[in-house]
Amino acid sequence: MRRRDFIASTTGTAAAAVPVVKQRRSVGMTDVARASASMNQLVEADDRQGGHASLATAALEARAKVLELQQRNASERVRRALYALAAEFTTIAAWSCIDLRDLDTAQTYLHESSTFAGLSQDPPTGMRVWVNMAMLAYQRKNWPEQLAAAQAANASPAARRDPFFGSMGRVRLALAHSSLGDLRAARRALGTAQETFRKAAEDERPRWTAFYGPAELNHLAAIILNRNGEPAEAEAMAHRALAKIPAEFQRNRALATCQLALAQLRQGEPEQATATAATVFTIMEGAPLPGRMRTLVGDFHRDLFRLAPSTTYARDWADRMRDEWSRT
C-alpha cells in the first residue's frame, strides 16, 4: 500500500471511530425566568392548601430540570440563578414535608437546600433556608436548635441589608425565645420585629416572601403571646391578622383561626372557641388539613375536652372533627 493511501485510510477509520457529540444550546436568563414561573405556581399552591405530597413531588421534579440545565454552557450569573432555583425548589419540598410532619425527610431536603443556597450566593435564598430550619426545629421540639437557626437567620446578609428580612429574622428569634420559656426576650424580639418591619421599603422581592407582611406578623405575634400565657393579647393579634390576610392565603388564614380559637379557649370561652375552631374546616373548603394544622386542631380538641367534656357543643365538635379527619 502506498503511503498516501495508507494515511487516507487510517484517517478515515479514526474519524469514523470518534463519536459525534451533539452540542446542546447554552442556558440564559430566559430559561431562568421560565423555571421561576413554575416555582411561583408551586408557591401559590402552597399558599392555598399548604404542604402535600404532590407538591413536594412537583418541586423535586422541577429541581431535577434545573440541575440538568446546569450541565449546559452558562454565564456565572445564570449559573448562580439556577443554583438559587434549585435551593428554592428543594426548600418547597422540605416545607411541604414540614407541613405534612414528615420531619426526617424535611431535614434531608433542607441540608440539600443549604448547599444549593451557598452555591447561589443569593442572600434571600439563604434566609429562606434558615427560616425553614428554625421551623423544622420547632416541629421537632428542639428548642436550642430552633434558637440557633433563628440567630443565623437574624445575622444573615439578607437580614442585615433589608429591614424586611431583618423583621423576619427577629420574629423567628421571638418564637425561639418563647419556646425556651424566656418570655421577656420573646417580647423584646417581637417588638423589634414589628418596629423593623415599619422601616421596610416596598421593594420587589422573591415570590415566596409574599406571605410576610403585617397580617403574618400579627399571626406570629398571636402564636408567641399564646405561648407566653397572654391569651387576651393573643386574641387581639389573631383578629388583626384575620382582618388583613389576603384571600389567596387560605392555609395561613386557617392557621391564624386556630390561634384565635386557642386564645378564646384559654380565656374560659369554650363555646365561642369551638365555633371559631369549626370555621377552620370551612376555610380549607374540604381540602385535607396539612399535618401541622392537624396538630394545632388536635391541641384544641384535647384542651376543649379538659374544660367542657360533657357539653353539647363539645360532642358536636368531636363529630365534626371525626368526619373531617376521615377525609384525609
GROMACS .gro file of C-alpha atoms in nm:
model
  328
    1MET     CA    1   0.000   0.000   0.000
    2ARG     CA    2   0.131   0.343  -0.090
    3ARG     CA    3   0.196   0.590   0.195
    4ARG     CA    4  -0.066   0.838   0.067
    5ASP     CA    5  -0.336   0.569   0.053
    6PHE     CA    6  -0.242   0.438   0.399
    7ILE     CA    7  -0.274   0.781   0.560
    8ALA     CA    8  -0.607   0.839   0.392
    9SER     CA    9  -0.743   0.502   0.502
   10THR     CA   10  -0.628   0.533   0.864
   11THR     CA   11  -0.754   0.891   0.893
   12GLY     CA   12  -1.092   0.783   0.769
   13THR     CA   13  -1.101   0.497   1.019
   14ALA     CA   14  -1.008   0.726   1.309
   15ALA     CA   15  -1.267   0.981   1.208
   16ALA     CA   16  -1.533   0.712   1.194
   17ALA     CA   17  -1.435   0.592   1.543
   18VAL     CA   18  -1.478   0.934   1.705
   19PRO     CA   19  -1.838   0.969   1.836
   20VAL     CA   20  -2.036   1.265   1.715
   21VAL     CA   21  -2.102   1.497   2.011
   22LYS     CA   22  -2.435   1.674   1.989
   23GLN     CA   23  -2.390   2.030   2.108
   24ARG     CA   24  -2.660   2.140   2.349
   25ARG     CA   25  -2.760   2.502   2.344
   26SER     CA   26  -2.640   2.730   2.620
   27VAL     CA   27  -2.867   2.845   2.900
   28GLY     CA   28  -2.971   3.206   2.956
   29MET     CA   29  -3.189   3.419   3.178
   30THR     CA   30  -3.492   3.329   2.965
   31ASP     CA   31  -3.458   2.971   3.092
   32VAL     CA   32  -3.424   3.105   3.448
   33ALA     CA   33  -3.739   3.312   3.408
   34ARG     CA   34  -3.931   3.011   3.278
   35ALA     CA   35  -3.824   2.798   3.574
   36SER     CA   36  -3.905   3.083   3.814
   37ALA     CA   37  -4.259   3.099   3.678
   38SER     CA   38  -4.314   2.731   3.754
   39MET     CA   39  -4.173   2.784   4.104
   40ASN     CA   40  -4.418   3.069   4.165
   41GLN     CA   41  -4.704   2.838   4.072
   42LEU     CA   42  -4.592   2.592   4.339
   43VAL     CA   43  -4.568   2.870   4.598
   44GLU     CA   44  -4.924   2.976   4.511
   45ALA     CA   45  -5.045   2.617   4.551
   46ASP     CA   46  -4.882   2.605   4.894
   47ASP     CA   47  -5.050   2.933   4.991
   48ARG     CA   48  -5.389   2.781   4.917
   49GLN     CA   49  -5.365   2.429   5.054
   50GLY     CA   50  -5.045   2.400   5.249
   51GLY     CA   51  -4.793   2.122   5.205
   52HIS     CA   52  -4.898   1.799   5.039
   53ALA     CA   53  -4.718   1.505   4.883
   54SER     CA   54  -4.790   1.602   4.522
   55LEU     CA   55  -4.645   1.949   4.583
   56ALA     CA   56  -4.321   1.802   4.716
   57THR     CA   57  -4.301   1.568   4.415
   58ALA     CA   58  -4.358   1.851   4.169
   59ALA     CA   59  -4.089   2.061   4.340
   60LEU     CA   60  -3.833   1.782   4.318
   61GLU     CA   61  -3.914   1.718   3.951
   62ALA     CA   62  -3.864   2.089   3.880
   63ARG     CA   63  -3.535   2.081   4.069
   64ALA     CA   64  -3.414   1.793   3.852
   65LYS     CA   65  -3.483   2.001   3.539
   66VAL     CA   66  -3.295   2.298   3.682
   67LEU     CA   67  -2.994   2.082   3.769
   68GLU     CA   68  -2.999   1.941   3.416
   69LEU     CA   69  -2.974   2.298   3.286
   70GLN     CA   70  -2.661   2.338   3.499
   71GLN     CA   71  -2.487   2.086   3.275
   72ARG     CA   72  -2.504   2.324   2.979
   73ASN     CA   73  -2.296   2.628   2.898
   74ALA     CA   74  -2.397   2.926   3.109
   75SER     CA   75  -2.260   3.254   3.240
   76GLU     CA   76  -2.172   3.289   3.607
   77ARG     CA   77  -2.485   3.499   3.663
   78VAL     CA   78  -2.709   3.234   3.509
   79ARG     CA   79  -2.537   2.953   3.696
   80ARG     CA   80  -2.589   3.126   4.032
   81ALA     CA   81  -2.954   3.192   3.946
   82LEU     CA   82  -3.001   2.823   3.863
   83TYR     CA   83  -2.850   2.721   4.197
   84ALA     CA   84  -3.085   2.964   4.370
   85LEU     CA   85  -3.377   2.798   4.192
   86ALA     CA   86  -3.250   2.453   4.290
   87ALA     CA   87  -3.241   2.573   4.651
   88GLU     CA   88  -3.592   2.721   4.620
   89PHE     CA   89  -3.744   2.404   4.474
   90THR     CA   90  -3.572   2.191   4.738
   91THR     CA   91  -3.697   2.422   5.012
   92ILE     CA   92  -4.054   2.395   4.878
   93ALA     CA   93  -4.023   2.017   4.904
   94ALA     CA   94  -3.881   2.049   5.256
   95TRP     CA   95  -4.154   2.292   5.360
   96SER     CA   96  -4.421   2.054   5.227
   97CYS     CA   97  -4.270   1.780   5.441
   98ILE     CA   98  -4.269   2.008   5.745
   99ASP     CA   99  -4.637   2.089   5.685
  100LEU     CA  100  -4.704   1.716   5.648
  101ARG     CA  101  -4.490   1.648   5.958
  102ASP     CA  102  -4.261   1.416   5.764
  103LEU     CA  103  -3.975   1.571   5.957
  104ASP     CA  104  -3.689   1.332   5.874
  105THR     CA  105  -3.741   1.384   5.501
  106ALA     CA  106  -3.768   1.758   5.555
  107GLN     CA  107  -3.431   1.755   5.734
  108THR     CA  108  -3.266   1.581   5.438
  109TYR     CA  109  -3.409   1.830   5.189
  110LEU     CA  110  -3.308   2.131   5.397
  111HIS     CA  111  -2.948   2.009   5.413
  112GLU     CA  112  -2.951   1.978   5.034
  113SER     CA  113  -3.114   2.320   5.001
  114SER     CA  114  -2.847   2.484   5.217
  115THR     CA  115  -2.578   2.353   4.979
  116PHE     CA  116  -2.754   2.495   4.673
  117ALA     CA  117  -2.818   2.825   4.855
  118GLY     CA  118  -2.448   2.855   4.936
  119LEU     CA  119  -2.356   2.794   4.573
  120SER     CA  120  -2.606   3.055   4.458
  121GLN     CA  121  -2.458   3.327   4.684
  122ASP     CA  122  -2.810   3.473   4.695
  123PRO     CA  123  -2.892   3.631   5.036
  124PRO     CA  124  -3.276   3.595   5.026
  125THR     CA  125  -3.244   3.228   4.932
  126GLY     CA  126  -3.009   3.168   5.225
  127MET     CA  127  -3.253   3.349   5.452
  128ARG     CA  128  -3.536   3.122   5.344
  129VAL     CA  129  -3.334   2.812   5.429
  130TRP     CA  130  -3.253   2.938   5.781
  131VAL     CA  131  -3.617   3.027   5.846
  132ASN     CA  132  -3.726   2.678   5.742
  133MET     CA  133  -3.457   2.522   5.959
  134ALA     CA  134  -3.594   2.717   6.256
  135MET     CA  135  -3.946   2.598   6.177
  136LEU     CA  136  -3.832   2.237   6.145
  137ALA     CA  137  -3.650   2.255   6.479
  138TYR     CA  138  -3.969   2.389   6.638
  139GLN     CA  139  -4.169   2.098   6.499
  140ARG     CA  140  -3.906   1.862   6.642
  141LYS     CA  141  -3.927   2.048   6.978
  142ASN     CA  142  -3.554   2.101   6.957
  143TRP     CA  143  -3.558   2.445   7.118
  144PRO     CA  144  -3.178   2.511   7.122
  145GLU     CA  145  -3.156   2.429   6.751
  146GLN     CA  146  -3.459   2.649   6.682
  147LEU     CA  147  -3.281   2.938   6.854
  148ALA     CA  148  -2.954   2.873   6.669
  149ALA     CA  149  -3.132   2.871   6.330
  150ALA     CA  150  -3.323   3.187   6.420
  151GLN     CA  151  -2.997   3.356   6.523
  152ALA     CA  152  -2.840   3.253   6.191
  153ALA     CA  153  -3.139   3.397   6.002
  154ASN     CA  154  -3.117   3.719   6.201
  155ALA     CA  155  -2.741   3.751   6.133
  156SER     CA  156  -2.768   3.664   5.763
  157PRO     CA  157  -2.669   3.913   5.489
  158ALA     CA  158  -3.034   3.947   5.382
  159ALA     CA  159  -3.142   4.047   5.734
  160ARG     CA  160  -2.855   4.294   5.769
  161ARG     CA  161  -2.924   4.464   5.436
  162ASP     CA  162  -3.306   4.478   5.426
  163PRO     CA  163  -3.535   4.563   5.722
  164PHE     CA  164  -3.798   4.335   5.568
  165PHE     CA  165  -3.574   4.032   5.619
  166GLY     CA  166  -3.447   4.179   5.944
  167SER     CA  167  -3.803   4.170   6.078
  168MET     CA  168  -3.842   3.814   5.956
  169GLY     CA  169  -3.529   3.710   6.145
  170ARG     CA  170  -3.633   3.894   6.462
  171VAL     CA  171  -3.976   3.734   6.478
  172ARG     CA  172  -3.809   3.392   6.444
  173LEU     CA  173  -3.594   3.487   6.743
  174ALA     CA  174  -3.910   3.578   6.934
  175LEU     CA  175  -4.066   3.241   6.854
  176ALA     CA  176  -3.749   3.060   6.965
  177HIS     CA  177  -3.730   3.252   7.294
  178SER     CA  178  -4.095   3.175   7.367
  179SER     CA  179  -4.026   2.805   7.305
  180LEU     CA  180  -3.746   2.823   7.562
  181GLY     CA  181  -3.973   2.999   7.811
  182ASP     CA  182  -3.779   3.326   7.802
  183LEU     CA  183  -4.087   3.547   7.790
  184ARG     CA  184  -3.903   3.877   7.831
  185ALA     CA  185  -3.665   3.804   7.543
  186ALA     CA  186  -3.958   3.686   7.330
  187ARG     CA  187  -4.145   4.013   7.394
  188ARG     CA  188  -3.835   4.220   7.321
  189ALA     CA  189  -3.760   4.041   6.992
  190LEU     CA  190  -4.126   4.065   6.886
  191GLY     CA  191  -4.126   4.439   6.949
  192THR     CA  192  -3.807   4.478   6.747
  193ALA     CA  193  -3.955   4.271   6.462
  194GLN     CA  194  -4.260   4.498   6.450
  195GLU     CA  195  -4.050   4.814   6.463
  196THR     CA  196  -3.806   4.690   6.199
  197PHE     CA  197  -4.086   4.593   5.962
  198ARG     CA  198  -4.216   4.951   5.965
  199LYS     CA  199  -3.880   5.059   5.818
  200ALA     CA  200  -3.902   4.817   5.523
  201ALA     CA  201  -3.941   4.972   5.179
  202GLU     CA  202  -4.188   4.846   4.919
  203ASP     CA  203  -3.917   4.676   4.714
  204GLU     CA  204  -3.953   4.387   4.473
  205ARG     CA  205  -3.865   4.061   4.648
  206PRO     CA  206  -3.891   3.689   4.566
  207ARG     CA  207  -4.245   3.549   4.535
  208TRP     CA  208  -4.205   3.327   4.842
  209THR     CA  209  -4.183   3.637   5.064
  210ALA     CA  210  -4.539   3.746   4.978
  211PHE     CA  211  -4.674   3.568   5.287
  212TYR     CA  212  -4.482   3.800   5.520
  213GLY     CA  213  -4.648   4.130   5.597
  214PRO     CA  214  -4.845   4.299   5.877
  215ALA     CA  215  -5.102   4.018   5.878
  216GLU     CA  216  -4.846   3.739   5.913
  217LEU     CA  217  -4.653   3.937   6.172
  218ASN     CA  218  -4.971   3.968   6.377
  219HIS     CA  219  -5.038   3.595   6.330
  220LEU     CA  220  -4.691   3.510   6.459
  221ALA     CA  221  -4.741   3.754   6.746
  222ALA     CA  222  -5.058   3.562   6.838
  223ILE     CA  223  -4.857   3.239   6.850
  224ILE     CA  224  -4.591   3.398   7.071
  225LEU     CA  225  -4.846   3.555   7.307
  226ASN     CA  226  -5.043   3.230   7.332
  227ARG     CA  227  -4.723   3.052   7.433
  228ASN     CA  228  -4.637   3.332   7.675
  229GLY     CA  229  -4.966   3.281   7.860
  230GLU     CA  230  -5.120   3.608   7.737
  231PRO     CA  231  -5.436   3.483   7.561
  232ALA     CA  232  -5.626   3.815   7.564
  233GLU     CA  233  -5.346   3.987   7.369
  234ALA     CA  234  -5.309   3.677   7.151
  235GLU     CA  235  -5.680   3.701   7.061
  236ALA     CA  236  -5.642   4.066   6.965
  237MET     CA  237  -5.343   3.985   6.742
  238ALA     CA  238  -5.526   3.694   6.578
  239HIS     CA  239  -5.822   3.921   6.497
  240ARG     CA  240  -5.584   4.176   6.344
  241ALA     CA  241  -5.420   3.906   6.136
  242LEU     CA  242  -5.750   3.769   6.007
  243ALA     CA  243  -5.866   4.117   5.909
  244LYS     CA  244  -5.571   4.152   5.668
  245ILE     CA  245  -5.469   3.805   5.547
  246PRO     CA  246  -5.529   3.802   5.168
  247ALA     CA  247  -5.795   3.562   5.045
  248GLU     CA  248  -5.544   3.354   4.847
  249PHE     CA  249  -5.353   3.265   5.165
  250GLN     CA  250  -5.606   3.001   5.260
  251ARG     CA  251  -5.373   2.790   5.475
  252ASN     CA  252  -5.243   3.092   5.670
  253ARG     CA  253  -5.599   3.211   5.738
  254ALA     CA  254  -5.686   2.868   5.877
  255LEU     CA  255  -5.374   2.865   6.097
  256ALA     CA  256  -5.450   3.211   6.237
  257THR     CA  257  -5.805   3.092   6.309
  258CYS     CA  258  -5.658   2.804   6.510
  259GLN     CA  259  -5.464   3.056   6.719
  260LEU     CA  260  -5.779   3.262   6.774
  261ALA     CA  261  -5.970   2.953   6.891
  262LEU     CA  262  -5.689   2.857   7.131
  263ALA     CA  263  -5.676   3.210   7.273
  264GLN     CA  264  -6.053   3.212   7.331
  265LEU     CA  265  -6.040   2.870   7.494
  266ARG     CA  266  -5.762   2.979   7.730
  267GLN     CA  267  -5.975   3.273   7.840
  268GLY     CA  268  -6.254   3.042   7.954
  269GLU     CA  269  -6.478   3.080   7.648
  270PRO     CA  270  -6.506   2.718   7.525
  271GLU     CA  271  -6.832   2.756   7.333
  272GLN     CA  272  -6.714   3.060   7.139
  273ALA     CA  273  -6.376   2.892   7.084
  274THR     CA  274  -6.546   2.581   6.944
  275ALA     CA  275  -6.748   2.786   6.697
  276THR     CA  276  -6.424   2.958   6.587
  277ALA     CA  277  -6.235   2.630   6.551
  278ALA     CA  278  -6.510   2.482   6.334
  279THR     CA  279  -6.454   2.756   6.075
  280VAL     CA  280  -6.108   2.610   6.005
  281PHE     CA  281  -6.275   2.332   5.805
  282THR     CA  282  -6.485   2.586   5.613
  283ILE     CA  283  -6.180   2.794   5.529
  284MET     CA  284  -5.998   2.489   5.393
  285GLU     CA  285  -6.302   2.411   5.174
  286GLY     CA  286  -6.287   2.039   5.227
  287ALA     CA  287  -5.916   2.011   5.140
  288PRO     CA  288  -5.720   1.775   5.367
  289LEU     CA  289  -5.563   1.959   5.659
  290PRO     CA  290  -5.181   1.964   5.645
  291GLY     CA  291  -5.019   1.771   5.928
  292ARG     CA  292  -4.903   2.087   6.106
  293MET     CA  293  -5.260   2.219   6.112
  294ARG     CA  294  -5.394   1.883   6.228
  295THR     CA  295  -5.157   1.908   6.525
  296LEU     CA  296  -5.298   2.250   6.620
  297VAL     CA  297  -5.657   2.128   6.583
  298GLY     CA  298  -5.564   1.825   6.794
  299ASP     CA  299  -5.425   2.054   7.064
  300PHE     CA  300  -5.753   2.247   7.066
  301HIS     CA  301  -5.953   1.923   7.085
  302ARG     CA  302  -5.762   1.799   7.390
  303ASP     CA  303  -5.791   2.134   7.572
  304LEU     CA  304  -6.163   2.158   7.494
  305PHE     CA  305  -6.236   1.817   7.640
  306ARG     CA  306  -6.042   1.904   7.953
  307LEU     CA  307  -6.255   2.215   8.006
  308ALA     CA  308  -6.601   2.113   7.881
  309PRO     CA  309  -6.611   1.739   7.812
  310SER     CA  310  -6.985   1.682   7.857
  311THR     CA  311  -7.126   1.983   7.671
  312THR     CA  312  -7.339   1.951   7.358
  313TYR     CA  313  -7.108   2.177   7.156
  314ALA     CA  314  -6.804   1.968   7.251
  315ARG     CA  315  -6.979   1.649   7.137
  316ASP     CA  316  -7.087   1.819   6.813
  317TRP     CA  317  -6.728   1.935   6.762
  318ALA     CA  318  -6.599   1.581   6.812
  319ASP     CA  319  -6.845   1.451   6.549
  320ARG     CA  320  -6.741   1.723   6.302
  321MET     CA  321  -6.374   1.659   6.365
  322ARG     CA  322  -6.420   1.285   6.313
  323ASP     CA  323  -6.591   1.347   5.978
  324GLU     CA  324  -6.318   1.585   5.862
  325TRP     CA  325  -6.038   1.353   5.975
  326SER     CA  326  -6.189   1.066   5.777
  327ARG     CA  327  -6.139   1.264   5.454
  328THR     CA  328  -5.759   1.259   5.482
   0.00000   0.00000   0.00000
